[in-house]
CSV table of C-alpha atoms in Angstrom, one decimal:
chain,number,residue,atom,x,y,z
A,241,UNK,CA,117.5,-58.1,25.6
A,242,UNK,CA,117.8,-55.3,27.9
A,243,UNK,CA,116.2,-55.3,31.3
A,244,UNK,CA,116.2,-52.5,34.0
A,245,UNK,CA,116.9,-53.9,37.6
A,246,UNK,CA,115.1,-52.0,40.0
A,247,UNK,CA,117.2,-51.8,43.0
A,248,UNK,CA,119.8,-49.5,44.3
A,249,UNK,CA,121.5,-52.5,46.1
A,250,UNK,CA,125.0,-53.0,44.3
A,251,UNK,CA,125.4,-56.6,45.6
A,252,UNK,CA,122.0,-57.5,44.3
A,253,UNK,CA,122.9,-55.9,40.8
A,254,UNK,CA,126.1,-57.8,40.6
A,255,UNK,CA,124.0,-61.1,41.4
A,256,UNK,CA,121.3,-60.3,38.7
A,257,UNK,CA,123.9,-59.6,36.1
A,258,UNK,CA,125.7,-62.8,36.8
A,259,UNK,CA,122.5,-64.9,36.6
A,260,UNK,CA,121.0,-63.2,33.7
A,261,UNK,CA,123.7,-64.2,31.4
A,262,UNK,CA,123.1,-63.0,27.8
A,263,UNK,CA,120.9,-60.2,28.9
A,264,UNK,CA,122.1,-56.6,29.4
A,265,UNK,CA,121.2,-55.7,33.1
A,266,UNK,CA,120.8,-51.8,33.5
A,267,UNK,CA,120.6,-50.2,37.0
A,268,UNK,CA,117.6,-48.2,37.7
A,269,UNK,CA,120.0,-45.7,39.3
A,270,UNK,CA,120.7,-44.6,35.6
A,271,UNK,CA,117.1,-43.3,35.7
A,272,UNK,CA,117.3,-39.8,37.2
A,273,UNK,CA,113.6,-39.4,38.0
A,274,UNK,CA,113.4,-42.8,39.9
A,275,UNK,CA,112.5,-42.5,43.5
A,276,UNK,CA,112.7,-45.7,45.7
A,277,UNK,CA,109.2,-46.4,46.8
A,278,UNK,CA,108.0,-47.1,50.4
A,279,UNK,CA,107.9,-50.8,50.7
A,280,UNK,CA,104.7,-51.0,52.5
A,281,UNK,CA,103.4,-54.5,51.2
A,282,UNK,CA,103.0,-57.4,53.7
A,283,UNK,CA,104.6,-60.2,51.8
A,284,UNK,CA,107.7,-60.4,49.6
A,285,UNK,CA,105.5,-60.6,46.5
A,286,UNK,CA,103.7,-57.5,47.2
A,287,UNK,CA,106.9,-55.6,47.9
A,288,UNK,CA,108.4,-56.9,44.7
A,289,UNK,CA,105.5,-55.7,42.9
A,290,UNK,CA,105.5,-52.4,44.5
A,291,UNK,CA,109.3,-51.8,43.3
A,292,UNK,CA,108.8,-53.2,39.9
A,293,UNK,CA,105.8,-50.7,39.3
A,294,UNK,CA,107.5,-47.7,40.6
A,295,UNK,CA,110.4,-48.6,38.2
A,296,UNK,CA,108.2,-49.1,35.3
A,297,UNK,CA,106.6,-45.9,35.7
A,298,UNK,CA,110.0,-44.2,34.8
A,299,UNK,CA,111.3,-46.7,32.6
A,300,UNK,CA,108.3,-47.3,30.1
A,301,UNK,CA,110.1,-48.9,27.1
A,302,UNK,CA,112.0,-51.7,28.6
A,303,UNK,CA,111.2,-54.6,30.8
A,304,UNK,CA,111.7,-54.0,34.5
A,305,UNK,CA,113.1,-56.6,37.1
A,306,UNK,CA,112.6,-56.3,40.8
A,307,UNK,CA,112.9,-58.6,43.7
A,308,UNK,CA,112.1,-58.7,47.3
A,309,UNK,CA,113.7,-61.3,49.6
A,310,UNK,CA,114.6,-61.9,53.1
A,311,UNK,CA,115.2,-64.5,55.7
A,312,UNK,CA,112.6,-66.3,57.5
A,313,UNK,CA,113.4,-67.8,61.0
A,314,UNK,CA,110.5,-70.0,62.2
A,315,UNK,CA,111.8,-69.9,65.8
A,316,UNK,CA,111.5,-66.3,65.8
A,317,UNK,CA,107.8,-66.4,64.3
A,318,UNK,CA,109.1,-65.9,60.6
A,319,UNK,CA,111.2,-62.8,61.5
A,320,UNK,CA,113.0,-60.8,60.1
A,321,UNK,CA,111.0,-61.7,57.0
A,322,UNK,CA,110.0,-58.7,54.9
A,323,UNK,CA,111.8,-56.8,57.6
A,324,UNK,CA,115.1,-58.4,56.8
A,325,UNK,CA,117.0,-55.3,55.5
A,326,UNK,CA,115.4,-53.1,58.1
A,327,UNK,CA,115.7,-55.4,61.0
A,328,UNK,CA,118.1,-53.4,63.2
A,329,UNK,CA,117.6,-49.7,64.1
A,330,UNK,CA,120.8,-48.9,62.2
A,331,UNK,CA,119.7,-51.1,59.2
A,332,UNK,CA,123.3,-52.1,58.2
A,333,UNK,CA,124.2,-55.5,57.2
A,334,UNK,CA,126.5,-55.9,60.2
A,335,UNK,CA,124.0,-54.4,62.7
A,336,UNK,CA,121.0,-56.7,61.3
A,337,UNK,CA,123.2,-59.9,61.7
A,338,UNK,CA,124.2,-58.9,65.2
A,339,UNK,CA,120.4,-58.4,66.3
A,340,UNK,CA,119.6,-61.9,64.7
A,341,UNK,CA,122.4,-63.7,66.6
A,342,UNK,CA,121.6,-61.9,69.8
A,343,UNK,CA,117.9,-63.0,69.6
A,344,UNK,CA,118.9,-66.5,68.6
A,345,UNK,CA,121.3,-66.8,71.5
A,346,UNK,CA,120.4,-70.2,73.3
A,347,UNK,CA,117.7,-70.9,70.9
A,348,UNK,CA,117.7,-74.7,69.9
A,349,UNK,CA,116.0,-74.5,66.6
A,350,UNK,CA,118.2,-72.8,64.2
A,351,UNK,CA,116.4,-73.7,60.9
A,352,UNK,CA,115.8,-70.9,58.7
A,353,UNK,CA,115.1,-70.3,54.9
A,354,UNK,CA,115.9,-67.5,52.6
A,355,UNK,CA,113.0,-66.6,50.3
A,356,UNK,CA,112.7,-64.4,47.3
A,357,UNK,CA,109.9,-63.1,45.1
A,358,UNK,CA,111.3,-62.0,41.7
A,359,UNK,CA,108.9,-59.9,39.2
A,360,UNK,CA,109.3,-58.7,35.7
A,361,UNK,CA,106.9,-56.2,34.4
A,362,UNK,CA,106.9,-55.7,30.6
A,363,UNK,CA,106.1,-52.3,28.6
A,364,UNK,CA,102.6,-53.6,27.6
A,365,UNK,CA,101.8,-54.3,31.3
A,366,UNK,CA,102.2,-58.0,31.3
A,367,UNK,CA,103.6,-59.3,34.6
A,368,UNK,CA,105.4,-62.5,35.7
A,369,UNK,CA,106.8,-63.6,39.0
A,370,UNK,CA,108.5,-66.4,40.5
A,371,UNK,CA,109.4,-67.3,43.9
A,372,UNK,CA,112.6,-69.1,45.3
A,373,UNK,CA,113.5,-70.6,48.5
A,374,UNK,CA,116.8,-71.7,49.9
A,375,UNK,CA,116.5,-73.7,53.3
A,376,UNK,CA,119.4,-73.8,55.7
A,377,UNK,CA,120.2,-73.0,59.2
A,378,UNK,CA,121.7,-70.0,61.2
A,379,UNK,CA,125.2,-70.5,62.9
A,380,UNK,CA,126.3,-68.5,65.8
A,381,UNK,CA,129.2,-66.8,64.4
A,382,UNK,CA,130.1,-65.0,61.0
A,383,UNK,CA,132.1,-66.4,58.2
A,384,UNK,CA,133.1,-65.5,54.7
A,385,UNK,CA,133.6,-62.4,52.7
A,386,UNK,CA,131.4,-63.0,49.6
A,387,UNK,CA,127.7,-62.2,49.4
A,388,UNK,CA,126.1,-59.6,51.8
A,389,UNK,CA,123.2,-59.3,54.2
A,390,UNK,CA,122.8,-62.6,56.2
A,391,UNK,CA,125.0,-64.7,54.0
A,392,UNK,CA,127.8,-65.1,56.6
A,393,UNK,CA,125.6,-66.6,59.1
A,394,UNK,CA,123.5,-68.7,56.9
A,395,UNK,CA,124.7,-72.4,55.9
A,396,UNK,CA,122.4,-73.7,53.3
A,397,UNK,CA,121.2,-77.4,53.6
A,398,UNK,CA,123.7,-79.8,52.4
A,399,UNK,CA,126.8,-77.6,52.8
A,400,UNK,CA,129.1,-76.8,55.7
A,401,UNK,CA,130.1,-73.4,54.4
A,402,UNK,CA,128.1,-70.1,54.7
A,403,UNK,CA,126.6,-68.5,51.7
A,404,UNK,CA,129.4,-65.9,52.1
A,405,UNK,CA,132.0,-68.6,51.9
A,406,UNK,CA,130.6,-70.2,48.7
A,407,UNK,CA,131.9,-69.2,45.3
A,408,UNK,CA,129.4,-66.9,43.7
A,409,UNK,CA,128.6,-69.5,40.8
A,410,UNK,CA,127.7,-72.0,43.7
A,411,UNK,CA,125.6,-69.5,45.6
A,412,UNK,CA,123.7,-68.4,42.5
A,413,UNK,CA,122.8,-72.1,41.6
A,414,UNK,CA,121.3,-72.9,45.0
A,415,UNK,CA,120.2,-69.3,46.3
A,416,UNK,CA,116.7,-68.2,46.7
A,417,UNK,CA,117.3,-65.2,44.3
A,418,UNK,CA,119.1,-67.5,41.9
A,419,UNK,CA,116.1,-69.8,41.9
A,420,UNK,CA,113.5,-67.1,41.4
A,421,UNK,CA,115.6,-65.3,38.7
A,422,UNK,CA,116.4,-68.7,37.0
A,423,UNK,CA,112.7,-69.6,36.6
A,424,UNK,CA,111.9,-66.1,35.3
A,425,UNK,CA,114.5,-66.5,32.6
A,426,UNK,CA,113.2,-69.9,31.5
A,427,UNK,CA,109.8,-68.4,31.3
A,428,UNK,CA,110.8,-65.4,29.1
A,429,UNK,CA,113.1,-67.7,27.0
A,430,UNK,CA,110.1,-70.2,26.5
A,431,UNK,CA,107.9,-67.3,25.4
A,432,UNK,CA,110.1,-65.7,22.9
B,86,UNK,CA,91.4,-77.1,34.6
B,87,UNK,CA,89.9,-75.8,37.9
B,88,UNK,CA,90.5,-72.3,38.9
B,89,UNK,CA,89.5,-70.6,42.1
B,90,UNK,CA,88.2,-67.1,41.7
B,91,UNK,CA,88.9,-64.8,44.7
B,92,UNK,CA,86.1,-62.6,44.6
B,93,UNK,CA,82.8,-62.5,46.6
B,94,UNK,CA,81.2,-60.4,43.9
B,95,UNK,CA,78.5,-62.6,41.9
B,96,UNK,CA,78.7,-60.2,39.0
B,97,UNK,CA,82.3,-60.8,38.5
B,98,UNK,CA,82.0,-64.4,39.1
B,99,UNK,CA,79.4,-64.7,36.3
B,100,UNK,CA,81.7,-62.7,34.0
B,101,UNK,CA,84.6,-64.8,34.8
B,102,UNK,CA,82.9,-68.0,34.1
B,103,UNK,CA,81.6,-66.7,31.0
B,104,UNK,CA,85.1,-65.6,29.7
B,105,UNK,CA,87.0,-68.7,31.1
B,106,UNK,CA,85.1,-71.0,28.7
B,107,UNK,CA,86.6,-74.7,29.1
B,108,UNK,CA,87.7,-73.9,32.6
B,109,UNK,CA,85.8,-74.5,35.9
B,110,UNK,CA,85.7,-71.5,37.7
B,111,UNK,CA,85.1,-72.1,41.5
B,112,UNK,CA,84.2,-69.3,44.0
B,113,UNK,CA,86.4,-68.7,46.9
B,114,UNK,CA,83.4,-68.5,49.0
B,115,UNK,CA,83.2,-72.3,48.8
B,116,UNK,CA,86.4,-72.0,51.1
B,117,UNK,CA,85.1,-71.6,54.7
B,118,UNK,CA,88.4,-70.2,55.9
B,119,UNK,CA,88.7,-67.4,53.5
B,120,UNK,CA,88.6,-63.9,54.7
B,121,UNK,CA,88.6,-61.1,52.2
B,122,UNK,CA,91.7,-59.1,52.9
B,123,UNK,CA,92.1,-55.3,53.1
B,124,UNK,CA,92.7,-54.0,49.8
B,125,UNK,CA,95.6,-51.5,50.9
B,126,UNK,CA,97.6,-51.5,47.7
B,127,UNK,CA,98.1,-48.2,45.8
B,128,UNK,CA,97.5,-49.6,42.5
B,129,UNK,CA,95.1,-52.0,40.7
B,130,UNK,CA,98.0,-54.6,40.1
B,131,UNK,CA,98.8,-54.4,44.0
B,132,UNK,CA,95.3,-55.0,45.2
B,133,UNK,CA,95.0,-57.9,42.6
B,134,UNK,CA,98.1,-59.4,44.1
B,135,UNK,CA,96.7,-59.0,47.7
B,136,UNK,CA,93.5,-60.8,46.8
B,137,UNK,CA,95.1,-63.6,45.0
B,138,UNK,CA,97.6,-64.3,47.9
B,139,UNK,CA,94.9,-64.2,50.4
B,140,UNK,CA,93.0,-66.7,48.3
B,141,UNK,CA,96.2,-68.8,47.7
B,142,UNK,CA,96.8,-69.3,51.3
B,143,UNK,CA,93.5,-71.1,51.9
B,144,UNK,CA,93.4,-72.8,48.5
B,145,UNK,CA,97.0,-74.2,48.1
B,146,UNK,CA,96.2,-77.0,45.5
B,147,UNK,CA,94.5,-75.1,42.7
B,148,UNK,CA,95.5,-72.0,40.8
B,149,UNK,CA,93.7,-68.8,41.9
B,150,UNK,CA,92.3,-65.8,39.8
B,151,UNK,CA,92.1,-62.4,41.3
B,152,UNK,CA,91.2,-59.0,39.7
B,153,UNK,CA,91.1,-55.5,40.9
B,154,UNK,CA,89.5,-53.0,38.4
B,155,UNK,CA,88.0,-49.7,38.4
B,156,UNK,CA,86.9,-46.5,36.6
B,157,UNK,CA,89.5,-43.8,36.0
B,158,UNK,CA,88.4,-40.4,35.2
B,159,UNK,CA,91.1,-37.8,34.3
B,160,UNK,CA,88.9,-34.9,34.8
B,161,UNK,CA,88.7,-36.1,38.6
B,162,UNK,CA,92.3,-36.6,38.9
B,163,UNK,CA,92.1,-40.4,38.2
B,164,UNK,CA,89.2,-40.8,40.6
B,165,UNK,CA,87.4,-43.1,41.6
B,166,UNK,CA,90.4,-45.3,40.5
B,167,UNK,CA,91.1,-48.1,43.1
B,168,UNK,CA,88.5,-46.6,45.3
B,169,UNK,CA,85.8,-47.4,42.6
B,170,UNK,CA,84.0,-50.0,44.6
B,171,UNK,CA,84.2,-47.9,47.8
B,172,UNK,CA,83.6,-44.2,46.2
B,173,UNK,CA,80.4,-43.2,48.1
B,174,UNK,CA,80.1,-43.4,52.0
B,175,UNK,CA,77.3,-46.3,51.4
B,176,UNK,CA,79.4,-48.1,49.0
B,177,UNK,CA,76.6,-49.5,46.8
B,178,UNK,CA,76.7,-49.3,43.0
B,179,UNK,CA,73.6,-47.0,43.0
B,180,UNK,CA,75.3,-44.6,45.7
B,181,UNK,CA,78.8,-44.7,43.7
B,182,UNK,CA,77.2,-43.7,40.3
B,183,UNK,CA,75.0,-40.9,41.8
B,184,UNK,CA,78.3,-39.6,43.5
B,185,UNK,CA,80.2,-39.8,40.2
B,186,UNK,CA,77.4,-38.1,38.1
B,187,UNK,CA,77.3,-35.3,40.8
B,188,UNK,CA,81.0,-34.6,40.7
B,189,UNK,CA,80.9,-34.5,36.8
B,190,UNK,CA,77.9,-32.2,36.8
B,191,UNK,CA,78.8,-29.4,34.4
B,192,UNK,CA,82.3,-31.0,33.5
B,193,UNK,CA,83.1,-30.7,29.9
B,194,UNK,CA,85.6,-33.5,29.6
B,195,UNK,CA,83.7,-36.6,30.3
B,196,UNK,CA,86.5,-39.0,28.9
B,197,UNK,CA,87.1,-42.1,31.2
B,198,UNK,CA,88.4,-45.7,31.1
B,199,UNK,CA,88.0,-48.8,32.8
B,200,UNK,CA,91.3,-50.5,33.9
B,201,UNK,CA,91.6,-54.2,35.2
B,202,UNK,CA,94.5,-56.0,36.6
B,203,UNK,CA,94.1,-59.7,36.5
B,204,UNK,CA,96.4,-62.2,38.3
B,205,UNK,CA,96.8,-65.8,38.7
B,206,UNK,CA,98.9,-67.5,41.4
B,207,UNK,CA,99.8,-71.2,40.6
B,208,UNK,CA,100.2,-73.7,43.6
B,209,UNK,CA,104.1,-73.6,42.8
B,210,UNK,CA,104.0,-69.9,43.6
B,211,UNK,CA,104.4,-68.8,40.0
B,212,UNK,CA,102.6,-65.6,39.1
B,213,UNK,CA,101.3,-64.2,35.9
B,214,UNK,CA,99.4,-60.8,35.6
B,215,UNK,CA,97.8,-59.0,32.8
B,216,UNK,CA,96.2,-55.7,32.3
B,217,UNK,CA,93.2,-54.5,30.3
B,218,UNK,CA,91.7,-51.1,29.5
B,219,UNK,CA,88.6,-50.0,28.1
B,220,UNK,CA,88.2,-46.4,27.0
B,221,UNK,CA,85.0,-44.5,26.8
B,222,UNK,CA,83.0,-41.7,28.5
B,223,UNK,CA,80.7,-41.1,31.3
B,224,UNK,CA,77.1,-39.7,30.1
B,225,UNK,CA,74.8,-37.9,32.5
B,226,UNK,CA,72.1,-40.5,32.7
B,227,UNK,CA,71.8,-44.1,33.7
B,228,UNK,CA,70.9,-46.6,31.0
B,229,UNK,CA,70.6,-50.5,30.8
B,230,UNK,CA,70.0,-53.4,33.0
B,231,UNK,CA,73.1,-55.7,32.4
B,232,UNK,CA,76.3,-55.3,34.0
B,233,UNK,CA,77.1,-53.7,37.4
B,234,UNK,CA,79.1,-51.0,39.0
B,235,UNK,CA,79.6,-48.1,36.7
B,236,UNK,CA,78.4,-49.9,33.7
B,237,UNK,CA,75.1,-48.1,33.3
B,238,UNK,CA,76.8,-44.6,33.0
B,239,UNK,CA,79.7,-45.8,30.7
B,240,UNK,CA,79.6,-45.7,26.9
B,241,UNK,CA,82.7,-47.4,25.6
B,242,UNK,CA,84.5,-45.8,22.5
B,243,UNK,CA,82.8,-46.9,19.2
B,244,UNK,CA,79.3,-47.5,20.6
B,245,UNK,CA,76.3,-45.4,21.7
B,246,UNK,CA,75.1,-48.0,24.1
B,247,UNK,CA,76.4,-48.0,27.8
B,248,UNK,CA,78.0,-51.2,29.0
B,249,UNK,CA,75.0,-52.1,30.8
B,250,UNK,CA,72.9,-52.0,27.7
B,251,UNK,CA,75.3,-54.2,25.5
B,252,UNK,CA,74.9,-58.1,25.5
B,253,UNK,CA,77.1,-59.8,27.8
B,254,UNK,CA,79.2,-61.4,24.8
B,255,UNK,CA,79.8,-57.9,23.2
B,256,UNK,CA,80.9,-56.5,26.6
B,257,UNK,CA,83.3,-59.3,27.7
B,258,UNK,CA,84.8,-58.9,24.2
B,259,UNK,CA,85.8,-55.3,24.5
B,260,UNK,CA,85.8,-54.9,28.5
B,261,UNK,CA,88.8,-54.1,30.5
B,262,UNK,CA,88.1,-57.4,32.4
B,263,UNK,CA,87.5,-59.5,29.4
B,264,UNK,CA,90.7,-58.1,27.9
B,265,UNK,CA,92.7,-59.0,30.9
B,266,UNK,CA,91.2,-62.3,31.4
B,267,UNK,CA,91.6,-63.0,27.7
B,268,UNK,CA,95.3,-62.3,27.9
B,269,UNK,CA,95.6,-64.7,30.9
B,270,UNK,CA,93.7,-67.4,29.1
B,271,UNK,CA,96.2,-67.2,26.0
B,272,UNK,CA,99.2,-67.2,28.3
B,273,UNK,CA,98.2,-70.2,30.2
B,274,UNK,CA,97.2,-71.9,27.0
B,275,UNK,CA,100.4,-71.3,25.4
B,276,UNK,CA,102.3,-72.8,28.4
B,277,UNK,CA,100.4,-76.1,28.6
């Protein structure tokens, strides 16, 4: 089964291909008339739907997969949340992490969680979406070279390594995106 | 199975109860802390998700059902579309129909379709959505006392009566909302 993944992010594409074993994950970038939509929703689910719909308008004949995910830090009132990828003015992973660590300087409560909404739209307009959450805490240094985004500053509950230090298979088995994608896979497998 | 329907519209509530036979449909109005959200999406699906999420935040322990639907008139560039309920300044059914008939005065192509996106969010965050479409045409008079919205000016393909002249069971069997709700029902029935 072929699935078009509605993301221009190469890190996410690699993760999706790893998790959706047995499926052929195609990048939306191979569709030349695809334009990344404005992510103007106010929740992860809404933004994942915006991305999936934008992709399904150009794909038409294959199911599309999209996700929206981010880091939620209760001590920061839920920030960066849906703004995770656009948290700093620069919008790079490095600048986003630096801003987060600066804001958490001296803050006692380091608890945080990653949340992901993953959605699939099928050619007949049918939609399924699932949510995944990965609880943990923010440390005050950056560790590890795997992963991307906030992975190097996030230690998931039950581990001492950051998400960027864990092997990909381990990360995918516990991560927010891995959980949401896994739920989608079990849903489409059941219905086939 | 109890389902909370995220709409303050009594016509839609009646339709939903009629279609979801064997389910107990509860009005979101029985939840005092529910506030109708701003429908700021740009598609029926996005707006149905906005409504369902707003409801699921106050309901929590039961599945919620929401829909967004409207009339699409190709000769009017797709209008009223997602603005169907807010088409005229007054925003009443009567004023909306009057504005539509005025805009279509002298227009040859009277083809139109109703579209509906219906979504359910379950307490675990799982989401399913389905789409329904009812093709037909806009006549230049108003006929029938059943139904609501644009029903009295819409004649579905294969009929000579307007949706407001057809008995409720017939309307629900062919309408956009009936189709979308029916697909949801078959999906939740299969997964139980």
